[in-house]
Amino acid sequence: MPRYDFRCRACGSTFKVSRPMSASDAPATCPEGHDDTVKLLSTVAMTGTAATPRQTGGCCGGGCCS
Ligand SMILES: [Zn+2]
């Protein structure tokens, strides 16, 4: 069963919830009892814009604009 990371916006704590994938978007309650939580995306699954490539070879990257 996949585990999902959640973060509580009330107390700022993060916690993991094991649940079926079909229920991945269901609300979770933090261990402190708050229900104002957001599901965190797995950084492993993030591709593309999340990993900003270093700009190399550009004008300002090369120091010619200084
Ligand atoms: Zn909380």
Coordinates of N, CA, C and O and ligand atoms in Angstrom, one line a residue:
M1 N 0.9 -1.2 0.0 CA 0.0 0.0 0.0 C 0.9 1.2 0.0 O 1.8 1.3 0.8
P2 N 0.7 2.2 -0.9 CA 1.5 3.3 -1.0 C 1.4 4.2 0.3 O 0.3 4.2 0.9
R3 N 2.5 4.9 0.5 CA 2.4 5.9 1.7 C 2.5 7.3 1.1 O 3.2 7.5 0.1
Y4 N 1.8 8.1 1.7 CA 1.7 9.5 1.3 C 2.1 10.5 2.4 O 1.8 10.2 3.5
D5 N 2.9 11.5 2.0 CA 3.3 12.5 2.9 C 2.3 13.6 3.0 O 1.9 14.1 1.9
F6 N 1.9 14.0 4.2 CA 1.0 15.1 4.4 C 1.7 16.1 5.3 O 2.6 15.8 6.1
R7 N 1.3 17.4 5.1 CA 1.8 18.4 6.0 C 0.6 19.1 6.5 O -0.3 19.5 5.8
C8 N 0.7 19.4 7.8 CA -0.4 20.1 8.5 C -0.2 21.5 8.5 O 0.9 22.0 8.9
R9 N -1.1 22.3 8.0 CA -0.9 23.7 7.9 C -1.3 24.4 9.2 O -1.0 25.6 9.4
A10 N -1.9 23.7 10.1 CA -2.2 24.2 11.4 C -1.0 24.2 12.4 O -0.7 25.2 13.0
C11 N -0.3 23.1 12.4 CA 0.8 23.0 13.3 C 2.2 22.8 12.6 O 3.2 22.8 13.2
G12 N 2.1 22.6 11.3 CA 3.3 22.6 10.5 C 4.0 21.2 10.5 O 5.1 21.1 9.9
S13 N 3.5 20.2 11.2 CA 4.1 18.9 11.2 C 3.8 18.2 9.9 O 2.8 18.4 9.2
T14 N 4.7 17.2 9.6 CA 4.5 16.4 8.5 C 4.3 14.9 9.0 O 4.9 14.6 10.1
F15 N 3.6 14.2 8.3 CA 3.3 12.8 8.7 C 3.0 12.0 7.5 O 2.7 12.5 6.4
K16 N 3.1 10.7 7.7 CA 2.8 9.8 6.6 C 1.5 9.0 6.8 O 1.2 8.7 7.9
V17 N 0.8 8.8 5.7 CA -0.4 8.0 5.8 C -0.3 6.9 4.8 O 0.0 7.1 3.6
S18 N -0.6 5.7 5.2 CA -0.7 4.6 4.3 C -2.2 4.4 3.9 O -3.0 4.2 4.8
R19 N -2.4 4.4 2.6 CA -3.8 4.3 2.2 C -3.8 3.7 0.7 O -2.8 3.9 0.0
P20 N -4.9 3.2 0.3 CA -5.0 2.7 -1.1 C -4.8 3.9 -2.0 O -5.2 5.1 -1.7
M21 N -4.3 3.6 -3.2 CA -4.1 4.7 -4.2 C -5.4 5.3 -4.6 O -5.5 6.5 -4.9
S22 N -6.5 4.6 -4.5 CA -7.8 5.1 -4.9 C -8.3 6.2 -3.9 O -9.1 7.0 -4.2
A23 N -7.7 6.2 -2.7 CA -8.0 7.2 -1.7 C -6.9 8.2 -1.4 O -6.9 8.8 -0.4
S24 N -6.0 8.3 -2.4 CA -4.9 9.2 -2.2 C -5.2 10.6 -2.0 O -4.5 11.4 -1.4
D25 N -6.4 11.0 -2.6 CA -6.8 12.4 -2.5 C -7.7 12.7 -1.4 O -8.2 13.8 -1.2
A26 N -8.0 11.7 -0.6 CA -8.9 11.9 0.5 C -8.2 12.7 1.6 O -7.0 12.7 1.8
P27 N -9.0 13.5 2.4 CA -8.4 14.3 3.4 C -7.8 13.4 4.5 O -8.2 12.3 4.8
A28 N -6.7 14.0 5.1 CA -6.0 13.3 6.2 C -6.0 14.2 7.4 O -6.0 15.4 7.3
T29 N -6.1 13.6 8.5 CA -6.0 14.3 9.8 C -4.7 14.2 10.4 O -4.2 13.1 10.5
C30 N -4.1 15.3 10.8 CA -2.7 15.2 11.4 C -2.8 14.5 12.8 O -3.8 14.5 13.4
P31 N -1.6 14.1 13.2 CA -1.6 13.4 14.5 C -2.1 14.3 15.7 O -2.5 13.8 16.7
E32 N -2.0 15.6 15.5 CA -2.5 16.5 16.5 C -4.0 16.7 16.4 O -4.5 17.5 17.3
G33 N -4.6 16.2 15.4 CA -6.1 16.3 15.3 C -6.5 17.4 14.4 O -7.7 17.6 14.2
H34 N -5.6 18.1 13.7 CA -6.0 19.1 12.8 C -6.4 18.5 11.4 O -5.9 17.5 11.1
D35 N -7.3 19.1 10.7 CA -7.7 18.6 9.4 C -7.3 19.5 8.3 O -7.7 19.3 7.2
D36 N -6.6 20.6 8.6 CA -6.1 21.5 7.5 C -4.8 21.0 7.0 O -3.7 21.5 7.4
T37 N -4.8 20.0 6.2 CA -3.6 19.3 5.8 C -3.5 19.4 4.3 O -4.5 19.4 3.6
V38 N -2.3 19.3 3.8 CA -2.1 19.2 2.3 C -1.2 18.0 2.0 O -0.3 17.6 2.8
K39 N -1.5 17.4 0.9 CA -0.7 16.2 0.5 C 0.5 16.7 -0.2 O 0.5 17.5 -1.1
L40 N 1.7 16.1 0.2 CA 2.9 16.5 -0.4 C 3.2 15.6 -1.6 O 3.0 14.4 -1.5
L41 N 3.7 16.2 -2.7 CA 4.1 15.3 -3.8 C 5.4 14.7 -3.6 O 6.3 15.4 -3.0
S42 N 5.6 13.5 -4.0 CA 6.9 12.9 -3.8 C 7.9 13.5 -4.7 O 7.7 13.7 -5.9
T43 N 9.0 13.9 -4.1 CA 10.1 14.5 -4.9 C 10.7 13.6 -5.9 O 11.3 14.0 -6.9
V44 N 10.6 12.3 -5.6 CA 11.2 11.3 -6.5 C 10.5 11.3 -7.8 O 11.1 11.1 -8.9
A45 N 9.1 11.5 -7.7 CA 8.4 11.4 -9.0 C 8.4 12.7 -9.8 O 7.9 12.7 -10.9
M46 N 8.9 13.7 -9.2 CA 8.9 15.0 -9.9 C 10.0 15.1 -11.0 O 11.1 14.7 -10.7
T47 N 9.5 15.5 -12.1 CA 10.5 15.6 -13.2 C 10.2 16.9 -13.9 O 9.2 17.6 -13.7
G48 N 11.1 17.4 -14.8 CA 10.9 18.5 -15.6 C 11.1 19.8 -14.8 O 12.2 20.1 -14.3
T49 N 10.1 20.6 -14.6 CA 10.2 21.9 -14.1 C 10.7 21.9 -12.6 O 11.2 22.9 -12.2
A50 N 10.4 20.8 -11.9 CA 10.8 20.8 -10.5 C 12.4 20.8 -10.4 O 12.9 21.5 -9.5
A51 N 13.0 20.2 -11.3 CA 14.5 20.1 -11.3 C 15.0 21.2 -12.3 O 15.1 20.9 -13.5
T52 N 15.2 22.4 -11.8 CA 15.6 23.4 -12.7 C 17.1 23.2 -13.1 O 18.0 23.1 -12.3
P53 N 17.3 23.0 -14.4 CA 18.7 22.8 -14.8 C 19.5 24.0 -14.7 O 19.0 25.2 -14.8
R54 N 20.7 23.8 -14.4 CA 21.6 25.0 -14.2 C 21.9 25.6 -15.6 O 22.1 24.9 -16.6
Q55 N 21.8 26.9 -15.7 CA 22.0 27.5 -17.0 C 23.5 27.7 -17.2 O 24.2 28.4 -16.4
T56 N 24.0 27.1 -18.2 CA 25.4 27.2 -18.5 C 25.6 27.8 -19.9 O 24.8 27.5 -20.8
G57 N 26.6 28.5 -20.1 CA 26.9 29.0 -21.5 C 26.1 30.2 -21.8 O 26.3 30.8 -22.9
G58 N 25.2 30.7 -21.0 CA 24.4 31.9 -21.3 C 25.3 33.1 -21.1 O 26.4 33.0 -20.4
C59 N 24.8 34.3 -21.5 CA 25.6 35.5 -21.4 C 25.9 35.8 -20.0 O 27.0 35.9 -19.5
C60 N 24.8 35.9 -19.2 CA 25.0 36.3 -17.8 C 25.6 35.2 -17.0 O 26.2 35.4 -15.9
G61 N 25.4 33.9 -17.4 CA 26.0 32.8 -16.7 C 27.5 32.8 -16.9 O 28.2 32.2 -16.0
G62 N 28.0 33.4 -17.9 CA 29.4 33.4 -18.2 C 30.2 34.5 -17.5 O 31.4 34.6 -17.6
G63 N 29.4 35.5 -17.0 CA 30.1 36.5 -16.3 C 30.4 37.7 -17.2 O 31.0 38.7 -16.8
C64 N 29.9 37.7 -18.5 CA 30.3 38.8 -19.4 C 29.4 40.0 -19.1 O 29.7 41.1 -19.6
C65 N 28.4 39.9 -18.3 CA 27.5 41.0 -18.0 C 27.9 41.7 -16.7 O 27.3 42.7 -16.3
S66 N 28.9 41.3 -16.0 CA 29.3 41.9 -14.8 C 30.0 43.2 -15.0 O 30.7 43.3 -16.1
Ligands
ZN1 ZN -1.6 19.6 13.0

